[in-house]
Coordinates of N, CA and C and ligand atoms in Angstrom, one line a residue:
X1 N -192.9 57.7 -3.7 CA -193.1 56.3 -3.3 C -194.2 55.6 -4.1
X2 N -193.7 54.2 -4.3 CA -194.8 53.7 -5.7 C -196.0 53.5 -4.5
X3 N -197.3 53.7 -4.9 CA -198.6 53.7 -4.4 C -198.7 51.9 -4.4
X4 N -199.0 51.5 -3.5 CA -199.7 50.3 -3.3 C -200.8 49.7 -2.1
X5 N -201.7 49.0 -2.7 CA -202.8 48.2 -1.7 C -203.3 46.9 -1.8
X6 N -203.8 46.5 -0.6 CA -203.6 45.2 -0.1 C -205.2 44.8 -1.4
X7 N -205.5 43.4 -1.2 CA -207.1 42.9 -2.2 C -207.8 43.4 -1.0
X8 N -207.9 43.0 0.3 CA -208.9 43.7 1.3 C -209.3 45.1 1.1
X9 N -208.1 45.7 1.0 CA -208.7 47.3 0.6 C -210.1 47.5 -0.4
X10 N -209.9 46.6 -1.4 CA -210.8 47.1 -2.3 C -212.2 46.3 -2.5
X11 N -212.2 45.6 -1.6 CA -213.0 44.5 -1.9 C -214.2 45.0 -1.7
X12 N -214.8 45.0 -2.8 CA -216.5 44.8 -2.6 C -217.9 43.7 -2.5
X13 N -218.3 44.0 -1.2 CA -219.7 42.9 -1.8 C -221.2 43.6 -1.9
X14 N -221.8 43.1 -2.8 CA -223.3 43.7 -3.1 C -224.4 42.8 -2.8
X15 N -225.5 43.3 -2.5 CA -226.1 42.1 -2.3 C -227.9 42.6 -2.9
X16 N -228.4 42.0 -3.8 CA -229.8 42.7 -4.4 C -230.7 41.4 -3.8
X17 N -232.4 42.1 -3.8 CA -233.4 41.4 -3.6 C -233.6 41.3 -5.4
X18 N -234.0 39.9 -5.4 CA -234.8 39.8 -7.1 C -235.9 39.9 -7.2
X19 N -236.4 40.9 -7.6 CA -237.7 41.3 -7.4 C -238.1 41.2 -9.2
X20 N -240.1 41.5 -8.8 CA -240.4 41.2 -9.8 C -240.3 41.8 -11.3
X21 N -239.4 42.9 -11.1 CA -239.0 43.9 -12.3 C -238.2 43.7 -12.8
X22 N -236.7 42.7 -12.1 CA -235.8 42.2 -12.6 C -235.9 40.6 -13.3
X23 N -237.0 40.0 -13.2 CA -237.1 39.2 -14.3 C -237.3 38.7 -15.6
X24 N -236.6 38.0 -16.1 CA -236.9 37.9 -18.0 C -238.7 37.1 -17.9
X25 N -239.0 36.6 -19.4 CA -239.9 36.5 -19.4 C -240.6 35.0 -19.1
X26 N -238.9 34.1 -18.8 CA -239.2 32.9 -18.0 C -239.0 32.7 -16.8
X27 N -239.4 34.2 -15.9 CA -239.4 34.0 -15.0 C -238.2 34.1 -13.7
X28 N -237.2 33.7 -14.7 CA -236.0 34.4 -13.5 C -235.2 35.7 -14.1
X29 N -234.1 36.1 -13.0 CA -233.4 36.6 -13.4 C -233.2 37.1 -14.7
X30 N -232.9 38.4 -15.2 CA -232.8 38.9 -16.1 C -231.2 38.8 -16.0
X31 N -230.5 37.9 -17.3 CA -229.0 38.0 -17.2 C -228.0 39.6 -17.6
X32 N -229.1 40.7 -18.2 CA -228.3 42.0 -18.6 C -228.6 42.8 -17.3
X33 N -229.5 42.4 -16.2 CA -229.4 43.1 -15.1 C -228.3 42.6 -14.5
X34 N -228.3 41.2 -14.5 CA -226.9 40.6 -13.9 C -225.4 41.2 -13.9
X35 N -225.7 41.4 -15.2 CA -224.7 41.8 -16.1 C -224.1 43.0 -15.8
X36 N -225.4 44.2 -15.4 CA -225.1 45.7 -15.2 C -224.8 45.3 -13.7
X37 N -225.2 44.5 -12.6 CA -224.7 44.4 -11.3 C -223.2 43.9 -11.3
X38 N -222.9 43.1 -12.1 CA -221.4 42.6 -12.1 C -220.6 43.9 -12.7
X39 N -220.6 44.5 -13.9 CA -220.1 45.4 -14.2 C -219.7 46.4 -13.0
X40 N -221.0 47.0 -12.3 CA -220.8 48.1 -11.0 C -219.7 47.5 -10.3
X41 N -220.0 46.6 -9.7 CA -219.3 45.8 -8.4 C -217.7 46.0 -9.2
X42 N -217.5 45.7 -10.4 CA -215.9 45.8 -10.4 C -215.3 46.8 -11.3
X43 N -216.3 47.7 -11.3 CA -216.1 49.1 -11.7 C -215.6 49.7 -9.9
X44 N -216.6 49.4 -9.1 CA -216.3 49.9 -7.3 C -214.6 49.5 -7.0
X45 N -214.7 48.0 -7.6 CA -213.7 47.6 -6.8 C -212.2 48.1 -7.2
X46 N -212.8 48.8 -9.2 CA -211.1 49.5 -9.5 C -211.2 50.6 -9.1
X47 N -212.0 51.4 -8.6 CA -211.9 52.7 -8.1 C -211.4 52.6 -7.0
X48 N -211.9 52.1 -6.0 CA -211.3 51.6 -4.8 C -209.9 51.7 -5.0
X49 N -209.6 50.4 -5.9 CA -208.1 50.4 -5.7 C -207.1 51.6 -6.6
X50 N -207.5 51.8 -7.4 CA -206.8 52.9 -8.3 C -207.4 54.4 -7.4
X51 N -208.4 54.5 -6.8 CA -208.7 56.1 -7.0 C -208.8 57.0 -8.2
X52 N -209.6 56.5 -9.0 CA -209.6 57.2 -9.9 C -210.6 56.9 -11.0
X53 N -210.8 57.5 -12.2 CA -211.8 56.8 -13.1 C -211.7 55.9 -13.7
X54 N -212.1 54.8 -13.9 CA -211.9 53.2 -14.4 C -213.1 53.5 -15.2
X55 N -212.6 52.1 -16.7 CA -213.4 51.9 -17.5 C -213.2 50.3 -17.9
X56 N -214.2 49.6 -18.0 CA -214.0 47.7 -18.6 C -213.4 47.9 -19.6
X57 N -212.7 47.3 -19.8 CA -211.8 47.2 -20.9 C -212.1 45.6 -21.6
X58 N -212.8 45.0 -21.3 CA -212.8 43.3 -21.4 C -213.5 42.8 -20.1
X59 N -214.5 41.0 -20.8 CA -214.6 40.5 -19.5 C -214.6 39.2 -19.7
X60 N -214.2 38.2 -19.1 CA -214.4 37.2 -19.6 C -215.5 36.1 -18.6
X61 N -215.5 34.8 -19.3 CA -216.1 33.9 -18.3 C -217.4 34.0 -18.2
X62 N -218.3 34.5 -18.7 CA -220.2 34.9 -18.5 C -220.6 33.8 -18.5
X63 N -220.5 32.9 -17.8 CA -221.2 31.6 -17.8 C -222.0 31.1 -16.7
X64 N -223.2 31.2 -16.9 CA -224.2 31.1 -15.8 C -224.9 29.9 -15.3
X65 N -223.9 29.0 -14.1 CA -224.6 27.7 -13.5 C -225.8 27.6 -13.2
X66 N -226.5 28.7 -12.2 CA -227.8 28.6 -11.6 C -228.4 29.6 -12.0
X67 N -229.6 29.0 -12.1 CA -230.6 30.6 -12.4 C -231.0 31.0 -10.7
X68 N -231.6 32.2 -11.1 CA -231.8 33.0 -10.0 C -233.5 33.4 -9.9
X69 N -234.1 33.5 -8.5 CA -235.5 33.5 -8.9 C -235.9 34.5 -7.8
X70 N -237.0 34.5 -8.2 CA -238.0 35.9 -7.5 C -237.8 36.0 -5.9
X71 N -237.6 36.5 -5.5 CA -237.5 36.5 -3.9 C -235.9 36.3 -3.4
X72 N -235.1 35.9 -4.3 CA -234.0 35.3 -3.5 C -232.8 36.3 -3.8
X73 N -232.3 36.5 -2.6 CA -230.8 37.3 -2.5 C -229.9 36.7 -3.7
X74 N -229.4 37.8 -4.4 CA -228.1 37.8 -5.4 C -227.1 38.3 -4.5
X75 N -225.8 38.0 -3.9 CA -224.5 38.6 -3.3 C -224.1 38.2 -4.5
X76 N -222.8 39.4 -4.7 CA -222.0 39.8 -5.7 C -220.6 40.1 -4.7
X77 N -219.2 39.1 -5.3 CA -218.1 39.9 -4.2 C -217.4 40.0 -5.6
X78 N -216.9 41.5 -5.1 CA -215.6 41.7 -6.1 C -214.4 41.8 -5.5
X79 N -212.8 41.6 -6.1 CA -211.6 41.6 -5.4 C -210.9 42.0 -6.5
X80 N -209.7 42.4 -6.5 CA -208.7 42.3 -7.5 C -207.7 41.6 -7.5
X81 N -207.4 40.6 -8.8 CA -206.3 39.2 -8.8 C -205.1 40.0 -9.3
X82 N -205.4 41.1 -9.8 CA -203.7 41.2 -10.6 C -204.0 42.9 -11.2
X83 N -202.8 43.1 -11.0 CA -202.2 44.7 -11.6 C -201.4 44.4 -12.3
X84 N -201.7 45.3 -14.0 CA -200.6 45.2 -14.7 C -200.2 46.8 -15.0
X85 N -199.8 47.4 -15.9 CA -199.4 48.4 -15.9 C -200.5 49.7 -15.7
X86 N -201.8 49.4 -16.3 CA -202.6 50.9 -16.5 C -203.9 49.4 -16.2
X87 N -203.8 48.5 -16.3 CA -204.9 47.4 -16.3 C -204.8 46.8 -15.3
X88 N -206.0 46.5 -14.4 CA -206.4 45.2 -13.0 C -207.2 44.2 -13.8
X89 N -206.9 43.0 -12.8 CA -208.1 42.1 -13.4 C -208.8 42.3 -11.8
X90 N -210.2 41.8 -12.2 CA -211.1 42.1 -10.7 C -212.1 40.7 -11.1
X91 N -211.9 40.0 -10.0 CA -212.6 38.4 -10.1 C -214.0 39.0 -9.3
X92 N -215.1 38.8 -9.9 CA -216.7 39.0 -9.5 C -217.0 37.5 -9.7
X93 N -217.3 37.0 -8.1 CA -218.1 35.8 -8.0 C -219.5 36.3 -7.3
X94 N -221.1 35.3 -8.0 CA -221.5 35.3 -7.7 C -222.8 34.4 -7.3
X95 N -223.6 34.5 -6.2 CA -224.2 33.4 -6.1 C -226.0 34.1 -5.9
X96 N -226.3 33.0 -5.6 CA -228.1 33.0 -5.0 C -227.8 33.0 -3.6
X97 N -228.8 33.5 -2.9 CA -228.3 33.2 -1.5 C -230.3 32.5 -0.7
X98 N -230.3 31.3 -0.7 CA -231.1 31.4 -0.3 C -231.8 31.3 1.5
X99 N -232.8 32.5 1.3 CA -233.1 32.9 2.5 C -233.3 32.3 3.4
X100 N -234.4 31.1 3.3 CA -234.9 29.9 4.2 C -233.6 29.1 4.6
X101 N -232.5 28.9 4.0 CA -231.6 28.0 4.4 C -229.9 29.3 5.1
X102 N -230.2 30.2 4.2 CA -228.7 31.1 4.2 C -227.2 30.3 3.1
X103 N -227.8 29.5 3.0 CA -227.1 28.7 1.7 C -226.8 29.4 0.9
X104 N -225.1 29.4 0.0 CA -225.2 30.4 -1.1 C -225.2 29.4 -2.3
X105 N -225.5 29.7 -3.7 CA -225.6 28.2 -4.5 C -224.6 29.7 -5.9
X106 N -223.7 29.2 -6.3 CA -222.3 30.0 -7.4 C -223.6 30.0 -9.0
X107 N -223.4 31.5 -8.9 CA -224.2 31.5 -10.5 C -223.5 31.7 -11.5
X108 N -222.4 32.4 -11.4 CA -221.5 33.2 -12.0 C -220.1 33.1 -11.3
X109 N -218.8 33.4 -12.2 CA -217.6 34.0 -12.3 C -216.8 34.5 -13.2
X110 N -217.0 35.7 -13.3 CA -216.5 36.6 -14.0 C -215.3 37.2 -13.8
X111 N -214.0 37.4 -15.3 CA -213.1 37.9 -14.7 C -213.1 39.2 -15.7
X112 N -213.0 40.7 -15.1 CA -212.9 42.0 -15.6 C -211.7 42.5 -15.3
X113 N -211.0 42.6 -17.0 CA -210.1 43.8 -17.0 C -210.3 45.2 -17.2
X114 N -209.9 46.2 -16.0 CA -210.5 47.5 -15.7 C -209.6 48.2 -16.2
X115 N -209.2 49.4 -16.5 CA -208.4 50.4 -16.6 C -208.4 51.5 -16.2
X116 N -207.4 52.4 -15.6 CA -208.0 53.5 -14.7 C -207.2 54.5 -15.7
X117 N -208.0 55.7 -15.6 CA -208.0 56.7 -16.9 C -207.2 58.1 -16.3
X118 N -206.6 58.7 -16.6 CA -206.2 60.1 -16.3 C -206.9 61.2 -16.6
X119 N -206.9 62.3 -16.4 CA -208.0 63.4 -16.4 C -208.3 63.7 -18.2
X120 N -207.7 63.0 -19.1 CA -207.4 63.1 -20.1 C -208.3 62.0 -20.8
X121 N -208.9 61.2 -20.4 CA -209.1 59.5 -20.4 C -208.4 58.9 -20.9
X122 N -207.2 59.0 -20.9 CA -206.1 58.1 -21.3 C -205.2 57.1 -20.2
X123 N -205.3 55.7 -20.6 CA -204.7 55.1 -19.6 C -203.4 55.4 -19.0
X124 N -203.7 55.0 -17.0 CA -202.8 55.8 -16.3 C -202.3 54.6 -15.5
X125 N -200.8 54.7 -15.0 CA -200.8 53.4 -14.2 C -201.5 53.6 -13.0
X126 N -201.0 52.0 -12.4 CA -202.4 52.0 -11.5 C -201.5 51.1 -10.1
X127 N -201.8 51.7 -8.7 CA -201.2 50.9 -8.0 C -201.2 49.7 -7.7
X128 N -199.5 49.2 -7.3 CA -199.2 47.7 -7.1 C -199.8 46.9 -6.1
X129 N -200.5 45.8 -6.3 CA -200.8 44.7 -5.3 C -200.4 44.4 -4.5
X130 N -200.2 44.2 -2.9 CA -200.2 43.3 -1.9 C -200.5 42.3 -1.8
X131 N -199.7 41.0 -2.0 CA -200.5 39.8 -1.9 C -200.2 39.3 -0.8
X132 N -201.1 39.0 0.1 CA -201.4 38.2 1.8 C -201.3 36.7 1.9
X133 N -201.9 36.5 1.3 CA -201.8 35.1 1.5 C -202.2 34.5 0.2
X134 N -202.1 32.5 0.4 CA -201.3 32.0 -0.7 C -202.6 32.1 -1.4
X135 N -203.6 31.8 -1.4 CA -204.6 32.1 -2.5 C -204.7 33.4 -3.3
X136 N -204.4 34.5 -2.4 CA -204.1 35.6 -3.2 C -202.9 35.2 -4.3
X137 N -201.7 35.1 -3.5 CA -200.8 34.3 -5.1 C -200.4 33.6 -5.9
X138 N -201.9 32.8 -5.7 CA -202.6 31.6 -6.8 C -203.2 32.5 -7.4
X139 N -204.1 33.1 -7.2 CA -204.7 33.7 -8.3 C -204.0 34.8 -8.9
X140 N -203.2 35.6 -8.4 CA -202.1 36.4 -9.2 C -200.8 35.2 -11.0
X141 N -200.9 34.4 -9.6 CA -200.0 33.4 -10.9 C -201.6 33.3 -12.1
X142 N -202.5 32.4 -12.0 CA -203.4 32.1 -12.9 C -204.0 33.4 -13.8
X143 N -204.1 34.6 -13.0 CA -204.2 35.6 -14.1 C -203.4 36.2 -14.5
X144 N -201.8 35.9 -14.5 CA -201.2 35.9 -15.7 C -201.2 35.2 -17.1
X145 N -201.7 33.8 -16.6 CA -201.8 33.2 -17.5 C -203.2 34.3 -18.8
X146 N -204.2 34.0 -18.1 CA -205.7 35.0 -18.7 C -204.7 36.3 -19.3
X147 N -204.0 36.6 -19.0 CA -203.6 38.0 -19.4 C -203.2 37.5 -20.6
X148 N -202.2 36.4 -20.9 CA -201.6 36.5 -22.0 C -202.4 36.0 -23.4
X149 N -203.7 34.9 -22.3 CA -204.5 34.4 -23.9 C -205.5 35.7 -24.3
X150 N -205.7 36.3 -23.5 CA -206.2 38.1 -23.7 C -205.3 39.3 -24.8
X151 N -204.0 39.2 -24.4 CA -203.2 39.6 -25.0 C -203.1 38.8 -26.9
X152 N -203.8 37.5 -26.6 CA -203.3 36.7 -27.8 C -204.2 36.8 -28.8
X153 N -205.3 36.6 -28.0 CA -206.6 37.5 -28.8 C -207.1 38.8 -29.4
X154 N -206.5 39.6 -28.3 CA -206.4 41.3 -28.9 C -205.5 41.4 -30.5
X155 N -204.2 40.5 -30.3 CA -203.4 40.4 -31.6 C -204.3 39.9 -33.3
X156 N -205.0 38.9 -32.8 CA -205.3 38.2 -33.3 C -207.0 39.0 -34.1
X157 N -207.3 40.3 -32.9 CA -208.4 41.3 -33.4 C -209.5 40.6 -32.7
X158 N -209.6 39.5 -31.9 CA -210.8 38.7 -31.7 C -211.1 39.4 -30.7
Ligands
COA201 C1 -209.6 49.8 -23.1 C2 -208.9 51.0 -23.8 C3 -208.7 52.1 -22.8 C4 -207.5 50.5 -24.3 O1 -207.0 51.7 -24.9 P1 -205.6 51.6 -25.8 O2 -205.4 52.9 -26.4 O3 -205.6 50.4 -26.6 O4 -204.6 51.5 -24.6 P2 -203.4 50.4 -24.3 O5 -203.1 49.6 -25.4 O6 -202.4 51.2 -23.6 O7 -204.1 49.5 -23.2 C5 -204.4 49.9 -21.9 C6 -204.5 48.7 -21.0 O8 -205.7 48.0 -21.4 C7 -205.4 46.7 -21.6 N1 -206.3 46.2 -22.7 C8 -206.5 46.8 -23.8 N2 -207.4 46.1 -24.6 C9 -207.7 45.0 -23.8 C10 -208.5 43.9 -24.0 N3 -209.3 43.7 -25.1 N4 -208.6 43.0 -23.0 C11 -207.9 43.1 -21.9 N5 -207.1 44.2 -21.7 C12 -207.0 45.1 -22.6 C13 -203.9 46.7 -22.1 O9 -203.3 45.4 -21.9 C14 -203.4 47.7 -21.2 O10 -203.1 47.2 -19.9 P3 -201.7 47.2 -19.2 O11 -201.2 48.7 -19.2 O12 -201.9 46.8 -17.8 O13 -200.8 46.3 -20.0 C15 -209.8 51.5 -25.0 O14 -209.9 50.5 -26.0 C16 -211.1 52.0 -24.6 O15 -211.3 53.1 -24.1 N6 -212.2 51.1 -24.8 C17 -213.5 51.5 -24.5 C18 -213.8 51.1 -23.0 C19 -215.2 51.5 -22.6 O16 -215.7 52.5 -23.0 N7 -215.8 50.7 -21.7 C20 -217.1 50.9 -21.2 C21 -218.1 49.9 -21.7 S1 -218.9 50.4 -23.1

């Protein structure tokens, strides 16, 4: 039977204090901690869904709206938009979450293609999607599109 799971299944959320070890030297947020937090989160969330060892393969989108500052919650959610053969994409949004209000304010969204590895590290397929509802297959349609300008790029060596 082909293996398959729902985006709920694998969904992860993380949530860090920014503390004063994680800042650059103006004061906020260090973006390569960011960076190694986003990475985890949808490294979890291909394991989750594949069971197995995953490696990034690509990421796109590092584009950072808000900065982030000393004291204030970072939540990180990851999900997965799309299964291709040996490759997921896993959408990591993220925001500030500020404490005095509970307000979340979007810093980031990132989209990671994962790969899940066989005992060999060689890529292995990976189980089929469940899509629930229609936002789930909005974003299944749109990251076909990312796949292909991914695909266009890989050709192209970029
Ligand atoms: C990613 C990697 C496994 C691809 O290996 P490969 O021998 O080229 O294998 P394939 O061509 O079969 O590609 C495997 C899957 O990765 C996808 N892929 C490969 N390069 C990609 C890229 N640059 N962007 C997005 N997806 C990519 C392929 O589309 C394929 O997915 P699919 O089966 O769903 O179509 C290999 O390049 C690798 O191991 N890279 C290092 C990854 C790593 O160490 N990451 C940790 C961060 S340092």
């Amino acid at each position: 039977m082909t293996e398959e799971r729902k985006v709920a299944d694998s969904l992860v959320e993380t949530v860090h204090m920014v503390r004063p070890n994680h800042l650059n030297a103006a004061g906020r947020l260090f973006g390569g901690i960011l960076m190694q937090w986003l990475d985890e989160v949808a490294g979890m969330v291909a394991k989750r869904h594949t069971r197995s060892n995953v490696i990034t393969a690509s990421v796109d989108n590092l584009r950072f709206i808000h900065g982030a500052y000393k004291g204030e919650m970072v939540v990180i959610v990851g999900k997965v938009t799309f299964v291709g053969n040996t490759s997921l994409e896993v959408r990591v949004d993220t925001y500030s979450e500020h404490t005095d209000t509970g307000m979340r304010y979007p810093i980031n969204r990132a989209y990671f293609t994962m790969v899940a590895l066989d005992e060999n590290d060689r890529p292995k397929p990976v189980p089929r999607l469940i899509l629930e509802t229609e936002e789930e297959k909005a974003e299944w349609e749109a990251a076909k599109k990312r796949r292909e300008m991914r695909m266009q790029r890989r050709k192209e060596g970029f």
